[in-house]
Short mmCIF file of C-alpha atoms in Angstrom, two decimals:
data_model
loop_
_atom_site.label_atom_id
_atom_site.label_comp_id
_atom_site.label_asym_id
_atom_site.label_seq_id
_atom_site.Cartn_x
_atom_site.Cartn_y
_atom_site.Cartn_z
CA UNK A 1 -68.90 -86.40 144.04
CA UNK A 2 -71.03 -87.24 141.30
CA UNK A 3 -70.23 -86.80 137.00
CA UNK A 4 -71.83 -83.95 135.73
CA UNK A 5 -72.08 -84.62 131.66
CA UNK A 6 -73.69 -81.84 129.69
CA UNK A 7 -73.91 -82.44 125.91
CA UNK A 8 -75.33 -80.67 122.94
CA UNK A 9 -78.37 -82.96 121.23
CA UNK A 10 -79.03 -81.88 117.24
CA UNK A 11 -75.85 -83.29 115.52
CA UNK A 12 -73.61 -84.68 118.58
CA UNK A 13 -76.39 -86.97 119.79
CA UNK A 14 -79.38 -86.70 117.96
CA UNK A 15 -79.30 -86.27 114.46
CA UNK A 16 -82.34 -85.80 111.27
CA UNK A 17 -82.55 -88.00 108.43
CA UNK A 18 -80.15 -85.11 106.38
CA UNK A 19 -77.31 -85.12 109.10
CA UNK A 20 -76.88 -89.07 109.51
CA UNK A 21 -73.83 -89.37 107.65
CA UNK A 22 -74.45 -93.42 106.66
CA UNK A 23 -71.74 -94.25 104.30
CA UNK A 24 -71.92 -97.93 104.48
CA UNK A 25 -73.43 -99.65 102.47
CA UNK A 26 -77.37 -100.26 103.48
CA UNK A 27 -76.98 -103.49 104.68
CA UNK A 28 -74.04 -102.83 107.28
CA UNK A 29 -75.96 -99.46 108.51
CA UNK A 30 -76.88 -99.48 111.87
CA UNK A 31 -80.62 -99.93 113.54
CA UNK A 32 -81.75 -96.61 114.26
CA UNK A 33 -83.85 -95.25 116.86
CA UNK A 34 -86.77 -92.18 116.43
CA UNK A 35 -86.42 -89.87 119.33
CA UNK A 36 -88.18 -86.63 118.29
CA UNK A 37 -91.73 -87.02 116.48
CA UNK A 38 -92.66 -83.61 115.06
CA UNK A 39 -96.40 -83.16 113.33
CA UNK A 40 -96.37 -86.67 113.11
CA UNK A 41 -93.29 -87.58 111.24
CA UNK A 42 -90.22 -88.69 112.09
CA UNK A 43 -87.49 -85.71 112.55
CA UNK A 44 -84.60 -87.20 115.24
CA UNK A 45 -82.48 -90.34 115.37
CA UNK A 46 -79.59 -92.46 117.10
CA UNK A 47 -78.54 -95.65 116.95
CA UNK A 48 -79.75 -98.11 119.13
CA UNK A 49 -76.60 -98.79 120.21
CA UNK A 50 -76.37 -94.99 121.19
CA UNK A 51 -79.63 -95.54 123.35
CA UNK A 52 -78.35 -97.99 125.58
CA UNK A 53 -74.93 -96.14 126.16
CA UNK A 54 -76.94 -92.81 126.88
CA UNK A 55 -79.23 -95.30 129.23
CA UNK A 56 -76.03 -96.89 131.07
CA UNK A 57 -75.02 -92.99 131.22
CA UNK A 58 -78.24 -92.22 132.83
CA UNK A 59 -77.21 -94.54 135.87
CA UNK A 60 -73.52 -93.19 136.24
CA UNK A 61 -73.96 -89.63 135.43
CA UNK A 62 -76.03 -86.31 135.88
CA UNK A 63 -76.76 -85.99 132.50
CA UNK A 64 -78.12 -82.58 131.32
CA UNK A 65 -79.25 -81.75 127.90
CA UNK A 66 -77.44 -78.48 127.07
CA UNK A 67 -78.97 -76.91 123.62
CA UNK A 68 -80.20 -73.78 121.95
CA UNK A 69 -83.58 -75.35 120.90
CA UNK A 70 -86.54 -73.52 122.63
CA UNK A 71 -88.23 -75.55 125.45
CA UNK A 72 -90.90 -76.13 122.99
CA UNK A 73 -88.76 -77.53 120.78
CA UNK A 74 -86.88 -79.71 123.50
CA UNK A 75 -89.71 -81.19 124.84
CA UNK A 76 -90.47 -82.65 121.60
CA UNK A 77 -87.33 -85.05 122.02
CA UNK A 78 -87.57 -88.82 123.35
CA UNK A 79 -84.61 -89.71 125.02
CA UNK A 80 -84.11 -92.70 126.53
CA UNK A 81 -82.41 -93.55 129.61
CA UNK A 82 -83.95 -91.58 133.06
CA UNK A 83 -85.63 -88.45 132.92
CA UNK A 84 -82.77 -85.78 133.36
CA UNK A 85 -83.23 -83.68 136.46
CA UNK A 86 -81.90 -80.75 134.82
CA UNK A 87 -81.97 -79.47 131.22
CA UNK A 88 -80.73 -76.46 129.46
CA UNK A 89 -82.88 -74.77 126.92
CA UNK A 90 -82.03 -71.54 124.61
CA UNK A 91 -78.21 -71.51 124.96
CA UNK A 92 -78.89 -70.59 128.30
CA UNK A 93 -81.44 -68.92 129.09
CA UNK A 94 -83.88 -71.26 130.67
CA UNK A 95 -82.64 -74.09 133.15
CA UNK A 96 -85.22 -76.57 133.65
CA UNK A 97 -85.86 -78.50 136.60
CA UNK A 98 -87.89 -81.53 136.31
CA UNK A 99 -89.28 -79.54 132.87
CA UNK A 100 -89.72 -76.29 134.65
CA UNK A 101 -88.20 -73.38 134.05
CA UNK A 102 -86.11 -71.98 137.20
CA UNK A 103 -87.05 -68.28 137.17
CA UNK A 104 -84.38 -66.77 139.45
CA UNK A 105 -81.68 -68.61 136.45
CA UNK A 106 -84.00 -66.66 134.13
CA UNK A 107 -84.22 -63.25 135.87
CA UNK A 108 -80.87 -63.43 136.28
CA UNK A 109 -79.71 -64.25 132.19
CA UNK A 110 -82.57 -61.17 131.34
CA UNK A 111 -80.60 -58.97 133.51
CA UNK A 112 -77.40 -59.95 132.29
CA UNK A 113 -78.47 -59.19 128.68
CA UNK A 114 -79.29 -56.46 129.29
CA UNK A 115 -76.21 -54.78 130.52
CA UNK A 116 -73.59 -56.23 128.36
CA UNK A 117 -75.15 -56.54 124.59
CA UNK A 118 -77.64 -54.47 122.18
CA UNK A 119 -81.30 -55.89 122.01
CA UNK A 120 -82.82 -58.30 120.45
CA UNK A 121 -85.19 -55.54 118.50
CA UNK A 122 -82.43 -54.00 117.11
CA UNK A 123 -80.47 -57.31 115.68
CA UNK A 124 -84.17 -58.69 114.80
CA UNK A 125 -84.44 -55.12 112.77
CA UNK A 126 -80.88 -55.69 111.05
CA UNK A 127 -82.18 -59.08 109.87
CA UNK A 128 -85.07 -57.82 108.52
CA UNK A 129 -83.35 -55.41 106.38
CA UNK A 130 -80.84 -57.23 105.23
CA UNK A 131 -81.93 -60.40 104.64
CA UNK A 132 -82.59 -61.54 100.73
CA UNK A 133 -85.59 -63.17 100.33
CA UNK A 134 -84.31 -65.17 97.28
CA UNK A 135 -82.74 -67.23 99.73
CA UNK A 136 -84.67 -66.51 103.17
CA UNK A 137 -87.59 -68.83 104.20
CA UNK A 138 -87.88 -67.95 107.93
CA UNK A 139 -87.16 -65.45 110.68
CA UNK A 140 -87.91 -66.63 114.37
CA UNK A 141 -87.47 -64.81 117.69
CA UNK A 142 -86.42 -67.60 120.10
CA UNK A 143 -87.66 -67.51 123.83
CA UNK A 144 -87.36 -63.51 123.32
CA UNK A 145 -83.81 -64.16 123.99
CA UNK A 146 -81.81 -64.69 120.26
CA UNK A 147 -82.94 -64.64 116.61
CA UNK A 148 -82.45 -66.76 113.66
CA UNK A 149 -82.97 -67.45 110.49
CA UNK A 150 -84.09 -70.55 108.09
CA UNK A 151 -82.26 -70.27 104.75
CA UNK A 152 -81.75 -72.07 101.29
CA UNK A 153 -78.24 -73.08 102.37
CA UNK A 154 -77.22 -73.60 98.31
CA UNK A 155 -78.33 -69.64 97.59
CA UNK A 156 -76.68 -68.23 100.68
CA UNK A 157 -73.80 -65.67 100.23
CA UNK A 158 -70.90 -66.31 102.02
CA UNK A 159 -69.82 -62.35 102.36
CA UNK A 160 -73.34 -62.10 104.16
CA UNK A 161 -72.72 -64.35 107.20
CA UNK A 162 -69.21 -62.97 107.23
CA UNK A 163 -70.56 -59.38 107.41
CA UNK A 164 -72.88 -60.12 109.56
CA UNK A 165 -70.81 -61.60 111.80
CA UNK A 166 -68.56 -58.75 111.38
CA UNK A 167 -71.91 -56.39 112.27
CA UNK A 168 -72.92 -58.51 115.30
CA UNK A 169 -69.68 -58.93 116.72
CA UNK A 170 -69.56 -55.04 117.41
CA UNK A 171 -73.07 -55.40 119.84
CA UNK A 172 -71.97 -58.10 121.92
CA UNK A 173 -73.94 -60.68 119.50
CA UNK A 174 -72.10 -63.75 118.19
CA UNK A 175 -73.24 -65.17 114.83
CA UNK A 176 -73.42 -69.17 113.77
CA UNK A 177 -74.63 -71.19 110.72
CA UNK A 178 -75.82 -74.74 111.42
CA UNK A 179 -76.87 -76.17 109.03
CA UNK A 180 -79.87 -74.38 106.97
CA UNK A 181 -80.04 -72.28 109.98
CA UNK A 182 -78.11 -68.67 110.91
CA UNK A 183 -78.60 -67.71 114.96
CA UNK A 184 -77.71 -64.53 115.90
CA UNK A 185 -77.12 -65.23 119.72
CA UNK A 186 -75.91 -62.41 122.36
CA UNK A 187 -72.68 -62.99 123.57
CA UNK A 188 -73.54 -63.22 127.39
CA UNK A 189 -76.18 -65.83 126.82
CA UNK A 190 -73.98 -69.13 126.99
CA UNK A 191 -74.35 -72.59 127.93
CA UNK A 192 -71.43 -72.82 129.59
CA UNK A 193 -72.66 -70.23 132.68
CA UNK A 194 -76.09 -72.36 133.15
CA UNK A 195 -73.68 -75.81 133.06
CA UNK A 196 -71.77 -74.01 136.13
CA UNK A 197 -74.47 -73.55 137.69
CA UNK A 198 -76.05 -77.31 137.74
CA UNK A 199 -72.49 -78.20 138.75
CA UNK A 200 -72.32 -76.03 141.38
CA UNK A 201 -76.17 -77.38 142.75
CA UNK A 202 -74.96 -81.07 142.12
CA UNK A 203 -71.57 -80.79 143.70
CA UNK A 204 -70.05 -82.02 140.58
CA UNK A 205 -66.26 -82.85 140.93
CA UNK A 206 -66.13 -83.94 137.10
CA UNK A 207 -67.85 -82.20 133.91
CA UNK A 208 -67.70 -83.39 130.33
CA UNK A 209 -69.41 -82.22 127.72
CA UNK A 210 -69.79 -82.59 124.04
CA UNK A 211 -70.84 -79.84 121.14
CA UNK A 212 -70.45 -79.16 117.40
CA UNK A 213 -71.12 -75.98 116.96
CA UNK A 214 -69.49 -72.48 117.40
CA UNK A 215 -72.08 -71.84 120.41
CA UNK A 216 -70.73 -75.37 121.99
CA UNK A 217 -67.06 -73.62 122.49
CA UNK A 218 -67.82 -72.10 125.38
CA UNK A 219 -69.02 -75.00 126.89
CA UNK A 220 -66.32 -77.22 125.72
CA UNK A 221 -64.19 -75.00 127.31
CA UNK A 222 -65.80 -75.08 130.73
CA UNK A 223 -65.76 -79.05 130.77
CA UNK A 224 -62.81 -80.45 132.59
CA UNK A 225 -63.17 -83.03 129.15
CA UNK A 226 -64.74 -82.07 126.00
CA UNK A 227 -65.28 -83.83 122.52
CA UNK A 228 -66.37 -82.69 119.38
CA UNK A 229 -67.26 -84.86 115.99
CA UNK A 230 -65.49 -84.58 113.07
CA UNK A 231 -68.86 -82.71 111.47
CA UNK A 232 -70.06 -79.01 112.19
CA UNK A 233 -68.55 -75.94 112.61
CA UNK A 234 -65.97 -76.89 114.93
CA UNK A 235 -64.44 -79.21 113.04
CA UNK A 236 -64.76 -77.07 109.62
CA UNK A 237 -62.61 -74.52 112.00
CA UNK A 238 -60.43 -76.87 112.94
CA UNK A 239 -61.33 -75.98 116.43
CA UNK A 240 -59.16 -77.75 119.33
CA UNK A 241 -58.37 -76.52 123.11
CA UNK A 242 -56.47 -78.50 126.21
CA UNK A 243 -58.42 -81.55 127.20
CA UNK A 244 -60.84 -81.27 123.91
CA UNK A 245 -60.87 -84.61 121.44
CA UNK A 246 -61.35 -83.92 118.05
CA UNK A 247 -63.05 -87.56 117.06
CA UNK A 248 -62.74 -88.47 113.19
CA UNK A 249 -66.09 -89.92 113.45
CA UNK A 250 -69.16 -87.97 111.15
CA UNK A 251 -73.06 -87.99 111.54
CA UNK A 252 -74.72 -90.22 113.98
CA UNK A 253 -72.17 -92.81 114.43
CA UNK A 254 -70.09 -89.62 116.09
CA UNK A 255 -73.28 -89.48 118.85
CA UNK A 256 -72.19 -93.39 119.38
CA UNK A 257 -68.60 -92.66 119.77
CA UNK A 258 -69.21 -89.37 122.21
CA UNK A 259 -71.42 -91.63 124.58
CA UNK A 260 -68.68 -94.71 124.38
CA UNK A 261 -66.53 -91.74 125.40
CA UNK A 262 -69.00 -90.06 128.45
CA UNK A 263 -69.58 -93.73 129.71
CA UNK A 264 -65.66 -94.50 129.59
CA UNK A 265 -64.46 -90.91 131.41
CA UNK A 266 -67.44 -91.58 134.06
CA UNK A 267 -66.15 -94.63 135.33
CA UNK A 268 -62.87 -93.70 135.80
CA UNK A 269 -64.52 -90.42 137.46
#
């Protein structure tokens, strides 16, 4: 039965310029690899070290992207290794297969949404009206499915995300801040229901996975293994669960150390 490992990309594998975490000093810092190009600059990294593990992985494993970037957004990423068969875009809410969307998965995430949580106008409207603009920059609508916000990070009240939260929490919406980002995701719409699935079409008899994030806990959870760096806002939680690793490791040498561990559990999978 073949290894199913689904990991989170932006800050567990991949990580911007801002989110490397190099401490060393500049001539000990390791050789870095672009894998995401946007308008013609260079936005994503690893280590080249890290591209050759998630390349070895490639062989070993089913290894399926799991993130909450659009599909736009996803397709913008290099990685190397084999083309994944599978990927999982918008927390959820598309599966792709080969790059294309599977529109029964979708259907059937629309559907779910909308029995179990208030819609997206509504939480979009609740933004809108409460956001300040002295520290707002940008509102998106993701994939029609979740919202979030682009925010001066510095300027950003702390009693807003917590109210918020608070506010959300009451319409089956969950609420997490990543960075100089704020997603307002609904609560059904998880990563950890569309990993079940590719498991279920692969015949996995193994899953790991990796995240960072509050919207990676569910999917940690679902992994028979999980790990987590010691960045994000897991580890600012203090997050931990049965069979979850908290690694000390921070920024992009924490992608190096989460594929050392993938490879590692694989084999003896």
């Amino acid at each position: 039965m073949p290894v199913l490992v689904a990991s989170d990309l932006d800050r567990t594998l991949i990580y911007s310029a801002a989110a490397l975490a190099l401490t060393m000093p500049d001539a000990r810092a390791p050789r870095l690899l672009c894998v995401e190009v946007h308008e013609a600059k260079p936005l994503s990294f690893m280590t080249e070290t890290s591209a050759q593990l998630l390349t070895d992985l490639g062989d070993r494993a089913v290894f399926v992207p799991t993130t909450t970037r659009t599909r736009k957004q996803y397709q913008r990423i290099n990685l190397p290794g084999p083309p994944p068969t599978y990927a999982i875009c918008a927390n959820g809410g598309h599966l792709l297969v080969d790059g294309a969307t599977d529109q029964d998965w979708h259907a059937a995430v629309l559907a779910r949404l909308s029995a179990q949580c208030a819609p997206l106008a509504e939480v979009q409207d609740h933004l809108t009206r409460t956001a300040d603009p002295l520290w707002l920059r940008k509102q998106r609508i993701a994939e029609d499915l979740f919202a979030y916000l682009v925010v001066e990070r510095e300027l950003l009240p702390e009693e807003w995300v917590k109210e918020l939260a608070v506010w959300a929490e009451n319409r089956g919406w969950t609420v997490s801040l990543q960075g100089r980002k704020i997603y307002a995701v609904p609560k059904p719409l998880t990563k950890s229901a569309a990993v079940r699935e590719v498991a279920r079409r692969t015949g996995a008899g193994l899953t790991l996975a990796a995240g960072d994030s509050l919207l990676d806990a569910d999917l940690l959870l679902a992994a028979d293994r999980g790990w987590r760096p010691g960045h994000g806002e897991l580890a600012d939680a203090a997050w931990t669960a049965p069979e979850i690793t908290a690694l000390p490791e921070r920024g992009v040498l924490a992608g190096e150390r989460i594929l050392r561990e993938f490879l590692k559990a694989s084999r003896l999978g």
